[in-house]
PDB file of N, CA and C in Angstrom:
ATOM      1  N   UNK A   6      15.943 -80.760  65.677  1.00 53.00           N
ATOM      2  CA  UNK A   6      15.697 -80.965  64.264  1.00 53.00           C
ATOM      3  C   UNK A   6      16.081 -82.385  63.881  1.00 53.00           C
ATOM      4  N   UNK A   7      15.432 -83.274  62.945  1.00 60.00           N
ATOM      5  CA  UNK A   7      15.677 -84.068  62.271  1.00 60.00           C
ATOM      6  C   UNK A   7      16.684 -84.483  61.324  1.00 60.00           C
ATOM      7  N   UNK A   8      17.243 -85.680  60.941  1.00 61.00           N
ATOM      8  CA  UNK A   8      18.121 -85.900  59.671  1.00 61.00           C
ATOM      9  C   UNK A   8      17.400 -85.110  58.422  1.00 61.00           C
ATOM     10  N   UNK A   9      16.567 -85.158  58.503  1.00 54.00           N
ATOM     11  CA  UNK A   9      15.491 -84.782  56.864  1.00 54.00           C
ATOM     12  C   UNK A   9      15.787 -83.324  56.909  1.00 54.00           C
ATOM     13  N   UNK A  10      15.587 -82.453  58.175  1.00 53.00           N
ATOM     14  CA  UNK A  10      15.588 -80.891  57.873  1.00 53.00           C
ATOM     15  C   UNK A  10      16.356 -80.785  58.045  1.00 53.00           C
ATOM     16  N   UNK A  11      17.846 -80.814  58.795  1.00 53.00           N
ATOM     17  CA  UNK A  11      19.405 -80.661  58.357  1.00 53.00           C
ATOM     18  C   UNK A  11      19.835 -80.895  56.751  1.00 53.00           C
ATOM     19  N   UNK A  12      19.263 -81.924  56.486  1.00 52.00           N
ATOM     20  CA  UNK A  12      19.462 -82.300  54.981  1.00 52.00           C
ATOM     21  C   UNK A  12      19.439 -81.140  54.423  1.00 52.00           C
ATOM     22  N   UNK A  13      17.540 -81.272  54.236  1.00 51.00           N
ATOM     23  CA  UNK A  13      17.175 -80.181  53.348  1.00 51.00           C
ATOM     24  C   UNK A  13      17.871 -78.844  53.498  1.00 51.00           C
ATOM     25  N   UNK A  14      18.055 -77.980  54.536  1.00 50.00           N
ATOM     26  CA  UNK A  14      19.107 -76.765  54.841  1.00 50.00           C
ATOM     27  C   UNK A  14      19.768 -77.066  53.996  1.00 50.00           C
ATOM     28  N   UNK A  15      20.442 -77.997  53.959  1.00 51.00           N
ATOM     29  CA  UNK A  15      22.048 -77.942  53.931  1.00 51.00           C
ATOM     30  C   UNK A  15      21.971 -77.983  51.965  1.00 51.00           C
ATOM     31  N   UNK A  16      21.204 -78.684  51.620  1.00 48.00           N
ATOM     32  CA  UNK A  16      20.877 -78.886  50.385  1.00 48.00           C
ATOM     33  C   UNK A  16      20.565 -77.725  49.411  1.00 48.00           C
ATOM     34  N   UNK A  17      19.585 -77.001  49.781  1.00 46.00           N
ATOM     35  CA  UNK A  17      18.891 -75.823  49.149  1.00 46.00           C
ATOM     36  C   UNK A  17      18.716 -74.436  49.582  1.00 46.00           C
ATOM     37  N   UNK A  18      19.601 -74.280  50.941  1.00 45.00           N
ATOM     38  CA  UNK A  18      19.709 -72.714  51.075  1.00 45.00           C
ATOM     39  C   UNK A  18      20.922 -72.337  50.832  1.00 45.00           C
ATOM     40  N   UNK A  19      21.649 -71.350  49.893  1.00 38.00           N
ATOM     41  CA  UNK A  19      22.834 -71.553  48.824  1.00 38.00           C
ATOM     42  C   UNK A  19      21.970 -69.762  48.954  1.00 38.00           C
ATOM     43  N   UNK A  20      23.157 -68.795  49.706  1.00 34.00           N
ATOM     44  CA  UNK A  20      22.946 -67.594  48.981  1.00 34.00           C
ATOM     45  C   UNK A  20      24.177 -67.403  47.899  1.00 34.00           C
ATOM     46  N   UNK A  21      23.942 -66.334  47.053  1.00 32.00           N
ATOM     47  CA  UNK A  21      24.621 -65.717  46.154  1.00 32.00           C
ATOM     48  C   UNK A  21      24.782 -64.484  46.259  1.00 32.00           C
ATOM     49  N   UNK A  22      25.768 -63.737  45.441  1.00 32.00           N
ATOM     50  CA  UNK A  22      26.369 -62.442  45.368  1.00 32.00           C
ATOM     51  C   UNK A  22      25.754 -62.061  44.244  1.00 32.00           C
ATOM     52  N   UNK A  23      25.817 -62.612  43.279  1.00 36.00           N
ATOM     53  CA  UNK A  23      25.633 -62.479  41.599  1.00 36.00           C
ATOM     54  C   UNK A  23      23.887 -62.650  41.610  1.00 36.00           C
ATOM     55  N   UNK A  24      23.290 -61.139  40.796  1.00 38.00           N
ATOM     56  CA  UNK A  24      21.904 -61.044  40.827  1.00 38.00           C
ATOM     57  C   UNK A  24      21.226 -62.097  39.613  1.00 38.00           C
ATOM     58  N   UNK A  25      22.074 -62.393  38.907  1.00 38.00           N
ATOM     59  CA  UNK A  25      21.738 -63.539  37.612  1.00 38.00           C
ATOM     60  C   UNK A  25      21.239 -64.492  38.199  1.00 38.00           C
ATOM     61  N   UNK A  26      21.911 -65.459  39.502  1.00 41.00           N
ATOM     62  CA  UNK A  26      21.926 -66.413  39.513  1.00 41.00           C
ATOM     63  C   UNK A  26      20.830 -66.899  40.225  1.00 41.00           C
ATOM     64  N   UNK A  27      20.423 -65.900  41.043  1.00 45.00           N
ATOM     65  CA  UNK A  27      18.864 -65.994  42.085  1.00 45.00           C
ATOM     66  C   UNK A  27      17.796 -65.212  41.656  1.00 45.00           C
ATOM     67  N   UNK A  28      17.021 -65.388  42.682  1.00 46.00           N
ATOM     68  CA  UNK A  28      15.748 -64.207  42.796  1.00 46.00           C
ATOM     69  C   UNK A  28      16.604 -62.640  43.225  1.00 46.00           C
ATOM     70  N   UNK A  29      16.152 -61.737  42.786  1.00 48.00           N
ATOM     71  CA  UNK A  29      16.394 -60.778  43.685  1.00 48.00           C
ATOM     72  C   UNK A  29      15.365 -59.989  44.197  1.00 48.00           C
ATOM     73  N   UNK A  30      15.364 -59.845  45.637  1.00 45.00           N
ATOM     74  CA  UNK A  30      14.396 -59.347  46.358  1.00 45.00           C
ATOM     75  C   UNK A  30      14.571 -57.562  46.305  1.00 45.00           C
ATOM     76  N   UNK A  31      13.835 -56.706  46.255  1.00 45.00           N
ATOM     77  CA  UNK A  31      14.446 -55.217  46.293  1.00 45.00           C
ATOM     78  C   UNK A  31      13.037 -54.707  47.033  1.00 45.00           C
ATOM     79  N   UNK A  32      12.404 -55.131  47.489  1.00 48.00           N
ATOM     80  CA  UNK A  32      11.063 -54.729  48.325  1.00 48.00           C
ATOM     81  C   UNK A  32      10.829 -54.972  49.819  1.00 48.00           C
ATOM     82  N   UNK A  33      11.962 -55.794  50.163  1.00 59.00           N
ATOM     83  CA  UNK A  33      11.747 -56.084  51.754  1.00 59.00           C
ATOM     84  C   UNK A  33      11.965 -57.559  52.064  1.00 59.00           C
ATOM     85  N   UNK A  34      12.153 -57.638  53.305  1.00 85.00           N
ATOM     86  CA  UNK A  34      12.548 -59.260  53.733  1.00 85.00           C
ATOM     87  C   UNK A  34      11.598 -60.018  53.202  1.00 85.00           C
ATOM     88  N   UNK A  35      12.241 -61.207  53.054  1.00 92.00           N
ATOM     89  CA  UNK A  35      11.473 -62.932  53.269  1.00 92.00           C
ATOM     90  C   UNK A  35      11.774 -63.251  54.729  1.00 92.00           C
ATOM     91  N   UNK A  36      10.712 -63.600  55.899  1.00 92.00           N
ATOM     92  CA  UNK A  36      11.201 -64.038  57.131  1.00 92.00           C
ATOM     93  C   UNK A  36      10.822 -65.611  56.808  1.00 92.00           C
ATOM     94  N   UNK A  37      11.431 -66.945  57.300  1.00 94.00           N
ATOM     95  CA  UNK A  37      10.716 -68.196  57.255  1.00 94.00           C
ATOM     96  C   UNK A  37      11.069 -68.744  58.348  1.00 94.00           C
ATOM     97  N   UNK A  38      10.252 -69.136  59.620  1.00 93.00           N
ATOM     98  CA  UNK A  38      10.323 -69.809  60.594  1.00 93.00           C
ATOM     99  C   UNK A  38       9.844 -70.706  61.046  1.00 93.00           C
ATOM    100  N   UNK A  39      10.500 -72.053  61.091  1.00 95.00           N
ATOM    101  CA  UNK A  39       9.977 -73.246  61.428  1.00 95.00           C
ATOM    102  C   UNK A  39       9.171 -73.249  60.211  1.00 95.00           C
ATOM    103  N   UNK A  40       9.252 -73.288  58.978  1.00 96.00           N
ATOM    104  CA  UNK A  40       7.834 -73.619  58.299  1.00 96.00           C
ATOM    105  C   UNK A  40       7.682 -75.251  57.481  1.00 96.00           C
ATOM    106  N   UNK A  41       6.641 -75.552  57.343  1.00 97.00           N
ATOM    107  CA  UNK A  41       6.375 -77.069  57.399  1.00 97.00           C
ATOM    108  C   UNK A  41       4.931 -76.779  56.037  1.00 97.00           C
ATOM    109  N   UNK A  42       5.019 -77.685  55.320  1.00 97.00           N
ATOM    110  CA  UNK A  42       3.666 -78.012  54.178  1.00 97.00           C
ATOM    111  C   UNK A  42       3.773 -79.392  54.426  1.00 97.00           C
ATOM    112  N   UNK A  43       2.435 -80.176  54.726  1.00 97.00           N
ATOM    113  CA  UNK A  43       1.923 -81.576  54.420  1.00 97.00           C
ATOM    114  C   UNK A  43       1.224 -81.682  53.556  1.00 97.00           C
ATOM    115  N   UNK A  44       1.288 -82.481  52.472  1.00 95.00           N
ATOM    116  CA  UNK A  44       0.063 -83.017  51.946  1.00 95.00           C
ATOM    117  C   UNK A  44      -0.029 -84.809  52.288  1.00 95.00           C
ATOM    118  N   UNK A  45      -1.331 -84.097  52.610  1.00 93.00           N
ATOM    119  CA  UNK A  45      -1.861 -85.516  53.314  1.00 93.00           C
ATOM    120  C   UNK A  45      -0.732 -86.467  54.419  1.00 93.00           C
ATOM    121  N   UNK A  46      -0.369 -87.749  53.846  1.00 93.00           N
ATOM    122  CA  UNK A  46       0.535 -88.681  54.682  1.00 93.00           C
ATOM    123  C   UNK A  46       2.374 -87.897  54.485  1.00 93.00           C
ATOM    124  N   UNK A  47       2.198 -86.858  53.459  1.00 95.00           N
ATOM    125  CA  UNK A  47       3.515 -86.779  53.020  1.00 95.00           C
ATOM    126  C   UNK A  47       3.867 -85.424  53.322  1.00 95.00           C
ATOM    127  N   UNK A  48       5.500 -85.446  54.353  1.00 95.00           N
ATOM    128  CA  UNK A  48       5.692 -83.474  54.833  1.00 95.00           C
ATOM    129  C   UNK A  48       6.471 -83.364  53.588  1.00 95.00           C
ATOM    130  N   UNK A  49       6.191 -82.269  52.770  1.00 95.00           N
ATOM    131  CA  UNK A  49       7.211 -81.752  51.862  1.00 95.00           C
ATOM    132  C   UNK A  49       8.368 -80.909  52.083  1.00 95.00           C
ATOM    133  N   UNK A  50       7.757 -80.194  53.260  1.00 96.00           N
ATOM    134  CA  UNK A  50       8.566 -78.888  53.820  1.00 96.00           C
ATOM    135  C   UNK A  50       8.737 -79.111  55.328  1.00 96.00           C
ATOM    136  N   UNK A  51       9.904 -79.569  55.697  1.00 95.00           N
ATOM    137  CA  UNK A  51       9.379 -79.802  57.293  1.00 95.00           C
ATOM    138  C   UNK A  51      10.435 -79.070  58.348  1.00 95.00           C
ATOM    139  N   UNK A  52       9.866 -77.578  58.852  1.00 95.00           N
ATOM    140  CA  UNK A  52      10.650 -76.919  59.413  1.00 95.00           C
ATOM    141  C   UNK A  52      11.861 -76.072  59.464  1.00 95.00           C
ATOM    142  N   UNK A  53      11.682 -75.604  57.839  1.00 94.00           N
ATOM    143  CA  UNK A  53      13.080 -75.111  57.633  1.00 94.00           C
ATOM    144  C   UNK A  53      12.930 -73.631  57.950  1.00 94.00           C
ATOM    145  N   UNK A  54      14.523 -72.299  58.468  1.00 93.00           N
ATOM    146  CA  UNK A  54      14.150 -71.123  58.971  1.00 93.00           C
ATOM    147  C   UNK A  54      15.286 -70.831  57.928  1.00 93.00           C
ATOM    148  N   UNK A  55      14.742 -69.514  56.832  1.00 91.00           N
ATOM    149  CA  UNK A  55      15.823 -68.520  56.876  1.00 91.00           C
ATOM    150  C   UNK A  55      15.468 -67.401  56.537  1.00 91.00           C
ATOM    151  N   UNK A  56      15.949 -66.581  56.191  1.00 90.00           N
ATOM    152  CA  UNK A  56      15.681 -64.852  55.762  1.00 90.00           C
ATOM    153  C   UNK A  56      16.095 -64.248  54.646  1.00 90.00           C
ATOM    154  N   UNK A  57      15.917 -63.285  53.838  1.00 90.00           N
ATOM    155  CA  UNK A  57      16.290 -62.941  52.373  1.00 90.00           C
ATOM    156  C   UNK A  57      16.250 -61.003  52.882  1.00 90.00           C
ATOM    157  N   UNK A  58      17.152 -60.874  52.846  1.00 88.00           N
ATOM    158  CA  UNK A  58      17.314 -59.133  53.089  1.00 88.00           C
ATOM    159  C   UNK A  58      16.986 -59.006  51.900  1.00 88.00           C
ATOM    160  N   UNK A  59      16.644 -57.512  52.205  1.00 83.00           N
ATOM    161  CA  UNK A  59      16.163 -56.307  50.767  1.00 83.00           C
ATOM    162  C   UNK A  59      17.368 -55.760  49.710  1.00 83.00           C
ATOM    163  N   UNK A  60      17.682 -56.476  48.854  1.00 83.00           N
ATOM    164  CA  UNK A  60      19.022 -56.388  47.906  1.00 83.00           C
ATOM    165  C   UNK A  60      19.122 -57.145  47.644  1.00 83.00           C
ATOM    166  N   UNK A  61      19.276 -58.384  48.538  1.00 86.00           N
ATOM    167  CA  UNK A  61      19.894 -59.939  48.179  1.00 86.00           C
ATOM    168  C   UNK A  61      19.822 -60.484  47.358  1.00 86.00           C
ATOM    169  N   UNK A  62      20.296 -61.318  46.800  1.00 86.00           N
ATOM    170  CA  UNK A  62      20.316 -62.691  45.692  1.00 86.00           C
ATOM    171  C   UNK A  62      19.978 -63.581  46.359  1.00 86.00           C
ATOM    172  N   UNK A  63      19.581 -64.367  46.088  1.00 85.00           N
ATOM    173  CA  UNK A  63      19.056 -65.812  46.455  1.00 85.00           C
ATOM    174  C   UNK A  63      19.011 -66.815  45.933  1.00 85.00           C
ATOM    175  N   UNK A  64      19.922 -68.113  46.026  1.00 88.00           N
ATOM    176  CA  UNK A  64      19.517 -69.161  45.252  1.00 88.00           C
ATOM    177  C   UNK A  64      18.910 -70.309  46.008  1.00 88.00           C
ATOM    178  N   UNK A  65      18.283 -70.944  45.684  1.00 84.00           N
ATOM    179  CA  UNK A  65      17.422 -71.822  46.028  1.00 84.00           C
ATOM    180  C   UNK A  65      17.741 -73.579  45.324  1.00 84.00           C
ATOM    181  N   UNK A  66      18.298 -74.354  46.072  1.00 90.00           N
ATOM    182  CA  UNK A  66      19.044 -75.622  45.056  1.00 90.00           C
ATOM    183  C   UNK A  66      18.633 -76.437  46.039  1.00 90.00           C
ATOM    184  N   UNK A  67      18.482 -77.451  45.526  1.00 89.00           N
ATOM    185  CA  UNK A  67      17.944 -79.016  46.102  1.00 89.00           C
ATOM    186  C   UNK A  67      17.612 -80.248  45.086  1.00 89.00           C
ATOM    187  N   UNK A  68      18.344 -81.162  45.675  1.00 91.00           N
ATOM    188  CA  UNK A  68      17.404 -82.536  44.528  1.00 91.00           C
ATOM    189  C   UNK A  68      16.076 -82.157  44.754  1.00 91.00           C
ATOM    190  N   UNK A  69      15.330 -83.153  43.901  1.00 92.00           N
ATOM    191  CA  UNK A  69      13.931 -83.106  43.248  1.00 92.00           C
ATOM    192  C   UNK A  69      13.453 -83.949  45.012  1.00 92.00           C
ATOM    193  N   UNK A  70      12.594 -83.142  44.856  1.00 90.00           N
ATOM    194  CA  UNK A  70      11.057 -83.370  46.127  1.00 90.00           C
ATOM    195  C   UNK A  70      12.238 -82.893  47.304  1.00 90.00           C
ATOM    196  N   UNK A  71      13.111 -82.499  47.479  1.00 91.00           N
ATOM    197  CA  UNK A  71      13.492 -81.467  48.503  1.00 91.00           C
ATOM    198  C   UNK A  71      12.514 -80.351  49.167  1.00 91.00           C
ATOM    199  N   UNK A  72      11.876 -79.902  48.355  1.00 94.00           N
ATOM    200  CA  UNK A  72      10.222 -79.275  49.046  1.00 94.00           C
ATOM    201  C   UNK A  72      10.588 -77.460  48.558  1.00 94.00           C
ATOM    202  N   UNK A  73      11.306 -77.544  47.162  1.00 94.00           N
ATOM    203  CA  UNK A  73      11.894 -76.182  46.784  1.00 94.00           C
ATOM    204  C   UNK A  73      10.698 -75.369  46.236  1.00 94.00           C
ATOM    205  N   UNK A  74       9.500 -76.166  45.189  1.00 94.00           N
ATOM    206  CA  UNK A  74       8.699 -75.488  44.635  1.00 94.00           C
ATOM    207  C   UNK A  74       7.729 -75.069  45.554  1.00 94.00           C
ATOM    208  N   UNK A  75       7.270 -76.398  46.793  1.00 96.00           N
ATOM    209  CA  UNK A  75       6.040 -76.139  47.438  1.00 96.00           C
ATOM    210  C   UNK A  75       6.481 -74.736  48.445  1.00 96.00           C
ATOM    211  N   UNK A  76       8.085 -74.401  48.668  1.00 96.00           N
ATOM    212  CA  UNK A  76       8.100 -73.352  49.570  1.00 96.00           C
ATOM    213  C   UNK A  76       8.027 -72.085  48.824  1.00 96.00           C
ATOM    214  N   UNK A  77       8.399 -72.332  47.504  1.00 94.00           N
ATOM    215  CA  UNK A  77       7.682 -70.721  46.465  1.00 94.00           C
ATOM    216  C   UNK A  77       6.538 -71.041  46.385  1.00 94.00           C
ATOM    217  N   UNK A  78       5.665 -71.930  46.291  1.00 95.00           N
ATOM    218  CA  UNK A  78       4.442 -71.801  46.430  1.00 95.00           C
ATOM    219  C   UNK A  78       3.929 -71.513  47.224  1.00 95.00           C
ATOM    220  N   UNK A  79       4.588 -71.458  48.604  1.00 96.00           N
ATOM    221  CA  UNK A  79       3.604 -70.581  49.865  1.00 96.00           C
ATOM    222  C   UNK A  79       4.122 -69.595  49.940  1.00 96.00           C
ATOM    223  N   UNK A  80       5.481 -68.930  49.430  1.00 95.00           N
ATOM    224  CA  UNK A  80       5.830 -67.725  49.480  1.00 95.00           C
ATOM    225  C   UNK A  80       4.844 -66.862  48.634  1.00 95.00           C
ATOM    226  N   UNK A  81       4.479 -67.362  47.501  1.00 94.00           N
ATOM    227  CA  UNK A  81       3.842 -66.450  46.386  1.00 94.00           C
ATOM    228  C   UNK A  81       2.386 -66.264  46.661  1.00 94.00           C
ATOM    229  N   UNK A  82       1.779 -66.760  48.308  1.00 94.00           N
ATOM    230  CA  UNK A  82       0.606 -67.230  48.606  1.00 94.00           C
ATOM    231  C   UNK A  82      -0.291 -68.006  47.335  1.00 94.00           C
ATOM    232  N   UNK A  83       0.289 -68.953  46.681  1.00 94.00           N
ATOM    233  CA  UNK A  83      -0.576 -70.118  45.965  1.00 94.00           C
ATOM    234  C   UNK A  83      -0.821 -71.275  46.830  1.00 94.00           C
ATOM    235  N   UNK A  84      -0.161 -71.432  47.718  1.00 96.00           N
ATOM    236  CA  UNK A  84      -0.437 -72.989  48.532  1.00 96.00           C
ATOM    237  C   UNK A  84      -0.589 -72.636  49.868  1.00 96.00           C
ATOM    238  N   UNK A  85      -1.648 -73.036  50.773  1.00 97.00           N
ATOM    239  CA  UNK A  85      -1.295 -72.472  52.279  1.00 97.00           C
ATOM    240  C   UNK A  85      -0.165 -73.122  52.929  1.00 97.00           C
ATOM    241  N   UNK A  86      -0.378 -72.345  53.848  1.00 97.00           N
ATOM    242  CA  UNK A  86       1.618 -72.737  54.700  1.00 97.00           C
ATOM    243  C   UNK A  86       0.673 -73.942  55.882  1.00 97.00           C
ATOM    244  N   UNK A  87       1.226 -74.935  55.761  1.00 97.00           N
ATOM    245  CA  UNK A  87       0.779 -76.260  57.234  1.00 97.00           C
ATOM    246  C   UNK A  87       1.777 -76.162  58.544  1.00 97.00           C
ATOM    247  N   UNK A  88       2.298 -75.103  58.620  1.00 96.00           N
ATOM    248  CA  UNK A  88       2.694 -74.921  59.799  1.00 96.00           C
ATOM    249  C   UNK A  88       4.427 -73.876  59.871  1.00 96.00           C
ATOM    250  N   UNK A  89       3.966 -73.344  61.177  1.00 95.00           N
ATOM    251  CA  UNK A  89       5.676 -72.140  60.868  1.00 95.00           C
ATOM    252  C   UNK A  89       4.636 -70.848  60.658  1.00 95.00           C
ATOM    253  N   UNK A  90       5.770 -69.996  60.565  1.00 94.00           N
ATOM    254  CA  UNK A  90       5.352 -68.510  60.091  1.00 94.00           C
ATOM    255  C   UNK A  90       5.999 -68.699  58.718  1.00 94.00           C
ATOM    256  N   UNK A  91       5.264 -67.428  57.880  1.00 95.00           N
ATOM    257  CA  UNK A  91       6.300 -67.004  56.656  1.00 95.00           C
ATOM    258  C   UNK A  91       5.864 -65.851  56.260  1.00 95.00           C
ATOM    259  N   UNK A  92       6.511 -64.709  56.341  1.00 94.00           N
ATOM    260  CA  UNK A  92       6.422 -63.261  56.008  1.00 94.00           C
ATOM    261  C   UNK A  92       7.228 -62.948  54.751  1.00 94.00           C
ATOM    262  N   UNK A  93       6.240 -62.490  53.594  1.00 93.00           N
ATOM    263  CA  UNK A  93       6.810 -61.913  52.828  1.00 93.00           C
ATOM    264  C   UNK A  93       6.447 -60.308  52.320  1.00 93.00           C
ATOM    265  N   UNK A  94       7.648 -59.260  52.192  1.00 90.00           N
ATOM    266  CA  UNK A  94       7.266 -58.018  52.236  1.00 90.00           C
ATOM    267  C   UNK A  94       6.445 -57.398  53.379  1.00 90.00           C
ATOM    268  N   UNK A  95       7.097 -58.133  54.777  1.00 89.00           N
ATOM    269  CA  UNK A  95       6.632 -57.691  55.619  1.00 89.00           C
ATOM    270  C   UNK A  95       5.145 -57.793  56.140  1.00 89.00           C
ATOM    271  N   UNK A  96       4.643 -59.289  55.201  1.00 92.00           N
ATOM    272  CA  UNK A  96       3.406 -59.067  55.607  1.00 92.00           C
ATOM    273  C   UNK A  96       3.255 -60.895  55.786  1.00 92.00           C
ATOM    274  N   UNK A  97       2.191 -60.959  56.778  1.00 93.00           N
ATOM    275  CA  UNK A  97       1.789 -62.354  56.848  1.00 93.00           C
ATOM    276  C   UNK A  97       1.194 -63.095  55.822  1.00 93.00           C
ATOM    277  N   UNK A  98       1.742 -63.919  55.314  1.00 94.00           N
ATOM    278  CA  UNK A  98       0.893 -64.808  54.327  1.00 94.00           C
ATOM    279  C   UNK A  98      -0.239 -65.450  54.556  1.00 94.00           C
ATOM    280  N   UNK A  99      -0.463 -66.175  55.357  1.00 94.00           N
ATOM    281  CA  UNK A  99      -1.805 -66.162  55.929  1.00 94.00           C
ATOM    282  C   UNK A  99      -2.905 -64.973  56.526  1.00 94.00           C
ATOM    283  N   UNK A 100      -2.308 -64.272  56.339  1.00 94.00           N
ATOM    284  CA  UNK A 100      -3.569 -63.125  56.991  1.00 94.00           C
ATOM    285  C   UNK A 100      -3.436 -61.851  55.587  1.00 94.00           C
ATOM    286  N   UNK A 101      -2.319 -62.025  54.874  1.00 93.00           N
ATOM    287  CA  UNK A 101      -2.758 -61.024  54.356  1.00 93.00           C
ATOM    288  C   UNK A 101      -1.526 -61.493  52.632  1.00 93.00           C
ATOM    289  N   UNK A 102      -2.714 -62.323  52.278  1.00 94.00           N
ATOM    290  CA  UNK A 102      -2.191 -63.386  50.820  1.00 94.00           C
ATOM    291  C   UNK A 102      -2.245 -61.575  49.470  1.00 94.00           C
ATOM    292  N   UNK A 103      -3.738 -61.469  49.224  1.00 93.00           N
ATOM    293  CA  UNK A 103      -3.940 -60.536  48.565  1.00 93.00           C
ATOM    294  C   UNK A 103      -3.238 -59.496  48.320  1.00 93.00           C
ATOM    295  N   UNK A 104      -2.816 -58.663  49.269  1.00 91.00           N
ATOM    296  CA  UNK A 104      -1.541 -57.572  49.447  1.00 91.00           C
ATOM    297  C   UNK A 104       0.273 -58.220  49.179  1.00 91.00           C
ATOM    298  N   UNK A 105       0.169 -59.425  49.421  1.00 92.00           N
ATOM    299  CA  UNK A 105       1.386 -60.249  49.010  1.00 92.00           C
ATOM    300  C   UNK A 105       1.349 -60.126  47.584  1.00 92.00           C
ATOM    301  N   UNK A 106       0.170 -60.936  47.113  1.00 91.00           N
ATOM    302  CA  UNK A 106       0.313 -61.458  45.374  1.00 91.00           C
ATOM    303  C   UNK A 106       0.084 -60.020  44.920  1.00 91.00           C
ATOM    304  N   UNK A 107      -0.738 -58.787  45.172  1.00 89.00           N
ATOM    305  CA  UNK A 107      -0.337 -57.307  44.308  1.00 89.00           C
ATOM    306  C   UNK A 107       1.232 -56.882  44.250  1.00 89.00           C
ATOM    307  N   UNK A 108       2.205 -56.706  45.037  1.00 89.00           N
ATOM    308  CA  UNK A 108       3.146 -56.370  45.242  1.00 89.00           C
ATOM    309  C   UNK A 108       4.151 -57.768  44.751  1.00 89.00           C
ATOM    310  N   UNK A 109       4.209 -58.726  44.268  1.00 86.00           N
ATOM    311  CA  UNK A 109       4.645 -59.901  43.366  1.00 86.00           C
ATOM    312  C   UNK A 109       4.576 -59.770  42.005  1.00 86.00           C
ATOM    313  N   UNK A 110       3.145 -59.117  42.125  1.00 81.00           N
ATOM    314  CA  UNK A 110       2.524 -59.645  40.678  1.00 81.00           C
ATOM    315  C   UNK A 110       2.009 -60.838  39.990  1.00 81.00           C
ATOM    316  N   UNK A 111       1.551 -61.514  41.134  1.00 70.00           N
ATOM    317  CA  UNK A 111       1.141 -62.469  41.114  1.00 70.00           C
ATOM    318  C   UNK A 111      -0.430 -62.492  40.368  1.00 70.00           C
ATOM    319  N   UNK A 112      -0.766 -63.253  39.587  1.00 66.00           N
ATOM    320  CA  UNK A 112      -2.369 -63.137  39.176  1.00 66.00           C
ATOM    321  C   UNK A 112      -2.832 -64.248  39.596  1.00 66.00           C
TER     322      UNK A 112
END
């Protein structure tokens, strides 16, 4: 791994106890492995791995362009993922976006 994705880890994966302070998941894991978004000349997301059990809190913290929104944006299948896996609710985001965003509530 790089200076940039140690950074970023270290920066914006922050779990919590307290359901206020995060997301709370109650439907099933978040898996994220190795995952990476480019746009164009620029990686936003480059290789970060972690997991969100079914209960958990989650907070999510980083300075600005840390790559916090573009990775809810491929979680929520709005942005495709440029590389890595990312399973949410047990299901592939790339193969199966539609069944993701019903169970979100995503429109």
């Amino acid at each position: 791994m790089d200076e940039h994705t140690d950074s970023l880890k270290e920066s914006i994966l922050q779990l919590y106890r307290e359901p206020a302070i995060g997301v709370v998941n109650t439907y099933g894991e978040v898996n994220i492995k190795n995952l990476v978004k480019k746009y164009q000349n620029l990686t936003a997301v480059d290789g970060i791995n972690f997991q969100i059990e079914a209960g958990e809190s989650f907070g999510f913290l980083g300075p600005n362009g840390a790559g916090k929104t573009s990775t809810i944006k491929m979680m929520g299948c709005v942005s495709p993922v440029s590389g890595g896996s990312l399973f949410v609710l047990g299901k592939d985001v790339t193969r199966e976006p539609r069944a993701i965003k019903e169970r979100l509530g995503v429109v």
